[in-house]
Amino acid sequence: MKYQFTDSGYSETNRLNPPIVLVHGFFMNSNMFTYQVDALKEKHRIICINVRGFDINTDQIEPYSLYDIVNDILKIADILHLDKFILGGMSMGGYISLRFALSHPERLAGLILIATQAEQDPPDIASNYIELCNGWQAPTIKENIISSLLPVFFGNNKPEAEKWREIWLQHKPENIKLAMNAMLERDNISHKIHNIDTPTLIIHGSSDSGIPLEKAMKMQKMINHSKLEVIPDAHHALNITHANEVNRIINDWLTETTYSNHSQHI
């Protein structure tokens, strides 16, 4: 299988710090972390993974589960000879990252969870997702769906919303459906996350209607060594719309936790 990812590479200034692997959310792609790559690449090698089907050049793919993406991350890490790394995920990428943390804790130096949750979707949300998939076949309905979702992701940030509208319009219906199925069929891990012992940073927007803030608060109470940072008035794609705040939070957390821990092991 051909894995799709971007890699900022090692440099003299980042080679002694742990690499960071980032996993995007549903509808998005690896470009959603452009602002994080720019801010963090001086001190860290940054790898951004494209989840199956979300690269616009991807042909039709086979059905997959979130654990298949966990395995993709593991294989990419092995290919790149990443022994230990920090894993970060936004929304669906967070679902994947949590499962990676439970399955392969020995590979992680840290965990970053952005706009995500440990719980399964309630029936009404799941029903909305199914309607979304069914409507993606019809251009007019697809346009309406996108128009309704853009404010959920980007709030009033029109430039970012328009940029991502063009990307979303190119998503193939069959790939959207397979990704949606992987999300809807995910197992309940909310009773397991107390086993995560990796230093964890949770970042959430106070105005996130896609995944309410209370979901992040629940995670923070259940995950050991976790810290929750809330960004006022931020919506779902807060690492894009509030990039400066998110980058500052990540940088501060890296300084507090992983730099000292990593230096003790090199």
Tab-separated table of C-alpha atoms in Angstrom:
chain	number	residue	atom	x	y	z
A	1	MET	CA	0.000	0.000	0.000
A	2	LYS	CA	1.199	3.536	-0.793
A	3	TYR	CA	1.203	5.762	2.282
A	4	GLN	CA	0.587	9.479	1.823
A	5	PHE	CA	2.270	11.934	4.170
A	6	THR	CA	4.397	15.062	4.271
A	7	ASP	CA	7.682	15.239	6.163
A	8	SER	CA	9.480	18.428	7.173
A	9	GLY	CA	12.653	16.397	7.736
A	10	TYR	CA	15.438	16.540	10.266
A	11	SER	CA	17.663	19.587	10.677
A	12	GLU	CA	20.474	20.685	12.948
A	13	THR	CA	17.956	22.484	15.165
A	14	ASN	CA	15.372	19.710	15.556
A	15	ARG	CA	17.217	16.404	15.391
A	16	LEU	CA	17.536	15.973	19.186
A	17	ASN	CA	13.848	16.591	19.913
A	18	PRO	CA	11.076	14.013	19.417
A	19	PRO	CA	9.376	14.032	15.998
A	20	ILE	CA	5.689	14.949	15.839
A	21	VAL	CA	3.190	12.964	13.756
A	22	LEU	CA	-0.122	14.741	13.019
A	23	VAL	CA	-3.390	13.157	11.862
A	24	HIS	CA	-6.156	15.321	10.365
A	25	GLY	CA	-9.901	15.269	10.896
A	26	PHE	CA	-12.798	14.118	8.731
A	27	PHE	CA	-13.186	16.176	5.510
A	28	MET	CA	-9.708	17.640	6.002
A	29	ASN	CA	-6.249	16.570	4.810
A	30	SER	CA	-2.649	16.961	5.939
A	31	ASN	CA	-2.633	20.607	4.807
A	32	MET	CA	-4.802	21.509	7.786
A	33	PHE	CA	-1.606	21.491	9.884
A	34	THR	CA	0.317	23.961	7.702
A	35	TYR	CA	0.357	26.590	10.458
A	36	GLN	CA	1.604	24.046	13.013
A	37	VAL	CA	4.342	22.782	10.685
A	38	ASP	CA	5.567	26.333	10.084
A	39	ALA	CA	5.625	27.080	13.809
A	40	LEU	CA	7.130	23.814	15.065
A	41	LYS	CA	9.486	22.522	12.366
A	42	GLU	CA	12.504	24.432	13.664
A	43	LYS	CA	12.491	22.352	16.854
A	44	HIS	CA	10.728	19.195	15.628
A	45	ARG	CA	10.549	17.012	12.560
A	46	ILE	CA	6.850	17.128	11.589
A	47	ILE	CA	5.113	14.318	9.687
A	48	CYS	CA	1.517	14.956	8.555
A	49	ILE	CA	-0.414	11.887	7.481
A	50	ASN	CA	-3.206	11.799	4.916
A	51	VAL	CA	-5.869	9.374	6.115
A	52	ARG	CA	-6.933	6.963	3.383
A	53	GLY	CA	-9.163	8.614	0.783
A	54	PHE	CA	-8.630	12.252	1.767
A	55	ASP	CA	-5.886	13.091	-0.696
A	56	ILE	CA	-7.701	14.546	-3.722
A	57	ASN	CA	-5.561	12.402	-6.019
A	58	THR	CA	-6.571	9.178	-4.272
A	59	ASP	CA	-8.355	6.572	-6.342
A	60	GLN	CA	-11.143	4.491	-4.854
A	61	ILE	CA	-10.069	2.755	-1.662
A	62	GLU	CA	-11.120	-0.365	0.228
A	63	PRO	CA	-13.198	-0.292	3.427
A	64	TYR	CA	-11.126	0.327	6.539
A	65	SER	CA	-11.411	0.797	10.285
A	66	LEU	CA	-9.754	3.334	12.555
A	67	TYR	CA	-7.394	0.562	13.638
A	68	ASP	CA	-6.245	0.197	10.038
A	69	ILE	CA	-5.147	3.838	10.208
A	70	VAL	CA	-3.418	3.088	13.520
A	71	ASN	CA	-1.470	0.417	11.636
A	72	ASP	CA	-0.734	2.887	8.820
A	73	ILE	CA	0.808	5.278	11.352
A	74	LEU	CA	2.873	2.482	12.851
A	75	LYS	CA	4.168	1.432	9.435
A	76	ILE	CA	5.017	5.013	8.446
A	77	ALA	CA	6.856	5.471	11.750
A	78	ASP	CA	8.812	2.282	11.077
A	79	ILE	CA	9.618	3.332	7.504
A	80	LEU	CA	10.928	6.670	8.810
A	81	HIS	CA	12.758	4.980	11.719
A	82	LEU	CA	10.808	6.921	14.333
A	83	ASP	CA	11.368	5.016	17.554
A	84	LYS	CA	9.442	7.381	19.819
A	85	PHE	CA	7.374	10.329	18.716
A	86	ILE	CA	4.613	12.712	19.742
A	87	LEU	CA	1.270	11.893	18.120
A	88	GLY	CA	-1.342	14.575	17.546
A	89	GLY	CA	-4.814	14.282	16.077
A	90	MET	CA	-7.702	16.613	15.333
A	91	SER	CA	-11.299	15.300	15.616
A	92	MET	CA	-11.287	11.998	13.665
A	93	GLY	CA	-7.495	12.156	13.887
A	94	GLY	CA	-7.937	12.267	17.653
A	95	TYR	CA	-10.075	9.115	17.580
A	96	ILE	CA	-7.197	7.435	15.759
A	97	SER	CA	-4.538	8.887	18.071
A	98	LEU	CA	-6.330	7.691	21.202
A	99	ARG	CA	-6.460	4.169	19.802
A	100	PHE	CA	-2.787	4.332	18.901
A	101	ALA	CA	-1.968	5.438	22.451
A	102	LEU	CA	-3.843	2.441	23.849
A	103	SER	CA	-2.353	-0.023	21.346
A	104	HIS	CA	1.261	1.181	21.153
A	105	PRO	CA	2.072	3.277	24.241
A	106	GLU	CA	5.748	2.332	24.034
A	107	ARG	CA	6.093	4.351	20.804
A	108	LEU	CA	4.805	7.646	22.201
A	109	ALA	CA	6.653	10.509	23.874
A	110	GLY	CA	3.479	12.588	24.029
A	111	LEU	CA	-0.120	12.876	22.853
A	112	ILE	CA	-1.921	15.980	21.524
A	113	LEU	CA	-5.714	15.826	21.192
A	114	ILE	CA	-7.406	18.685	19.339
A	115	ALA	CA	-11.206	19.067	19.124
A	116	THR	CA	-11.859	15.392	19.763
A	117	GLN	CA	-13.516	12.928	22.135
A	118	ALA	CA	-13.240	9.372	23.457
A	119	GLU	CA	-16.954	8.571	23.247
A	120	GLN	CA	-18.992	7.203	20.375
A	121	ASP	CA	-21.435	9.444	18.534
A	122	PRO	CA	-25.017	9.536	19.858
A	123	PRO	CA	-27.726	8.138	17.535
A	124	ASP	CA	-28.937	11.550	16.333
A	125	ILE	CA	-25.429	12.600	15.269
A	126	ALA	CA	-24.849	9.244	13.603
A	127	SER	CA	-28.101	9.694	11.690
A	128	ASN	CA	-26.957	13.124	10.484
A	129	TYR	CA	-23.704	11.597	9.251
A	130	ILE	CA	-25.569	8.958	7.280
A	131	GLU	CA	-27.715	11.651	5.639
A	132	LEU	CA	-24.538	13.533	4.778
A	133	CYS	CA	-23.097	10.498	3.015
A	134	ASN	CA	-26.295	9.826	1.123
A	135	GLY	CA	-26.480	13.439	-0.051
A	136	TRP	CA	-22.871	13.626	-1.228
A	137	GLN	CA	-23.834	12.053	-4.549
A	138	ALA	CA	-26.007	15.023	-5.599
A	139	PRO	CA	-24.140	18.291	-6.385
A	140	THR	CA	-26.841	20.616	-5.042
A	141	ILE	CA	-27.274	18.688	-1.812
A	142	LYS	CA	-23.500	18.459	-1.421
A	143	GLU	CA	-23.221	22.253	-1.735
A	144	ASN	CA	-25.892	22.691	0.949
A	145	ILE	CA	-24.150	20.229	3.259
A	146	ILE	CA	-20.827	22.014	2.846
A	147	SER	CA	-22.420	25.420	3.439
A	148	SER	CA	-23.943	24.165	6.688
A	149	LEU	CA	-20.686	22.597	7.902
A	150	LEU	CA	-18.288	25.448	7.144
A	151	PRO	CA	-19.418	27.633	10.106
A	152	VAL	CA	-19.135	24.613	12.425
A	153	PHE	CA	-15.489	24.232	11.444
A	154	PHE	CA	-14.388	27.813	10.820
A	155	GLY	CA	-16.879	30.111	12.531
A	156	ASN	CA	-16.779	33.506	10.810
A	157	ASN	CA	-13.378	32.967	9.193
A	158	LYS	CA	-14.531	33.345	5.580
A	159	PRO	CA	-11.105	33.106	3.852
A	160	GLU	CA	-10.351	29.721	5.432
A	161	ALA	CA	-13.912	28.535	4.851
A	162	GLU	CA	-13.728	29.332	1.140
A	163	LYS	CA	-10.337	27.666	0.776
A	164	TRP	CA	-11.590	24.461	2.351
A	165	ARG	CA	-14.907	24.574	0.476
A	166	GLU	CA	-12.962	24.047	-2.741
A	167	ILE	CA	-11.121	21.091	-1.240
A	168	TRP	CA	-14.287	19.507	0.160
A	169	LEU	CA	-16.022	19.727	-3.205
A	170	GLN	CA	-13.347	17.450	-4.651
A	171	HIS	CA	-13.860	14.612	-2.156
A	172	LYS	CA	-15.156	11.471	-3.855
A	173	PRO	CA	-18.517	10.218	-2.494
A	174	GLU	CA	-17.281	6.641	-2.121
A	175	ASN	CA	-14.259	7.757	-0.080
A	176	ILE	CA	-16.398	9.980	2.144
A	177	LYS	CA	-18.703	7.039	2.822
A	178	LEU	CA	-15.854	4.700	3.767
A	179	ALA	CA	-14.364	7.256	6.155
A	180	MET	CA	-17.776	7.882	7.665
A	181	ASN	CA	-18.322	4.164	8.165
A	182	ALA	CA	-14.966	3.903	9.932
A	183	MET	CA	-16.028	6.682	12.310
A	184	LEU	CA	-19.542	5.381	12.932
A	185	GLU	CA	-18.343	1.837	13.552
A	186	ARG	CA	-15.614	2.822	16.008
A	187	ASP	CA	-15.584	1.005	19.314
A	188	ASN	CA	-16.253	2.642	22.660
A	189	ILE	CA	-12.921	3.328	24.365
A	190	SER	CA	-14.132	5.806	26.993
A	191	HIS	CA	-13.728	3.143	29.704
A	192	LYS	CA	-10.141	2.413	28.592
A	193	ILE	CA	-8.520	5.832	28.329
A	194	HIS	CA	-7.638	5.878	32.034
A	195	ASN	CA	-4.908	3.428	30.979
A	196	ILE	CA	-3.173	6.111	28.889
A	197	ASP	CA	-0.037	7.133	30.765
A	198	THR	CA	1.518	9.262	28.017
A	199	PRO	CA	1.818	13.013	28.740
A	200	THR	CA	-1.279	14.409	27.032
A	201	LEU	CA	-2.301	17.878	25.870
A	202	ILE	CA	-5.991	18.443	25.114
A	203	ILE	CA	-6.974	21.593	23.188
A	204	HIS	CA	-10.602	22.542	22.574
A	205	GLY	CA	-12.622	25.545	21.467
A	206	SER	CA	-15.317	26.929	23.742
A	207	SER	CA	-17.643	27.383	20.739
A	208	ASP	CA	-17.106	23.943	19.179
A	209	SER	CA	-20.561	22.668	18.212
A	210	GLY	CA	-19.104	19.707	16.310
A	211	ILE	CA	-17.748	18.143	19.498
A	212	PRO	CA	-18.889	20.009	22.625
A	213	LEU	CA	-16.303	21.175	25.159
A	214	GLU	CA	-17.742	18.870	27.829
A	215	LYS	CA	-16.340	15.889	25.888
A	216	ALA	CA	-12.822	17.274	26.258
A	217	MET	CA	-13.399	17.967	29.947
A	218	LYS	CA	-14.428	14.340	30.464
A	219	MET	CA	-11.287	13.115	28.705
A	220	GLN	CA	-9.057	15.331	30.803
A	221	LYS	CA	-10.503	13.898	34.015
A	222	MET	CA	-9.901	10.333	32.823
A	223	ILE	CA	-6.429	10.551	31.250
A	224	ASN	CA	-3.489	10.642	33.650
A	225	HIS	CA	-0.861	13.339	33.110
A	226	SER	CA	-3.252	15.326	30.898
A	227	LYS	CA	-3.769	19.059	30.573
A	228	LEU	CA	-6.778	20.818	29.026
A	229	GLU	CA	-6.451	24.187	27.304
A	230	VAL	CA	-9.647	25.935	26.177
A	231	ILE	CA	-9.552	28.643	23.510
A	232	PRO	CA	-12.407	31.153	23.903
A	233	ASP	CA	-14.780	31.558	20.936
A	234	ALA	CA	-12.916	28.951	18.858
A	235	HIS	CA	-14.870	26.476	16.742
A	236	HIS	CA	-13.997	22.984	15.481
A	237	ALA	CA	-10.984	23.673	13.232
A	238	LEU	CA	-9.320	25.821	15.879
A	239	ASN	CA	-5.773	24.892	14.880
A	240	ILE	CA	-6.515	26.774	11.625
A	241	THR	CA	-8.687	29.659	12.800
A	242	HIS	CA	-6.772	30.220	16.055
A	243	ALA	CA	-3.380	28.977	14.915
A	244	ASN	CA	-1.317	31.443	16.954
A	245	GLU	CA	-3.032	30.476	20.202
A	246	VAL	CA	-2.833	26.750	19.431
A	247	ASN	CA	0.838	26.983	18.471
A	248	ARG	CA	1.688	28.881	21.651
A	249	ILE	CA	-0.124	26.288	23.764
A	250	ILE	CA	1.660	23.413	22.029
A	251	ASN	CA	5.060	25.105	22.316
A	252	ASP	CA	4.560	25.817	26.021
A	253	TRP	CA	3.479	22.224	26.661
A	254	LEU	CA	6.423	20.823	24.728
A	255	THR	CA	8.769	22.965	26.802
A	256	GLU	CA	7.140	21.880	30.072
A	257	THR	CA	6.948	18.163	29.374
A	258	THR	CA	8.695	16.531	26.466
A	259	TYR	CA	11.967	18.442	26.121
A	260	SER	CA	13.104	17.572	29.643
A	261	ASN	CA	11.832	13.988	29.422
A	262	HIS	CA	13.434	13.420	26.022
A	263	SER	CA	16.793	14.872	27.036
A	264	GLN	CA	17.001	12.364	29.866
A	265	HIS	CA	16.907	9.504	27.348
A	266	ILE	CA	19.445	10.684	24.757
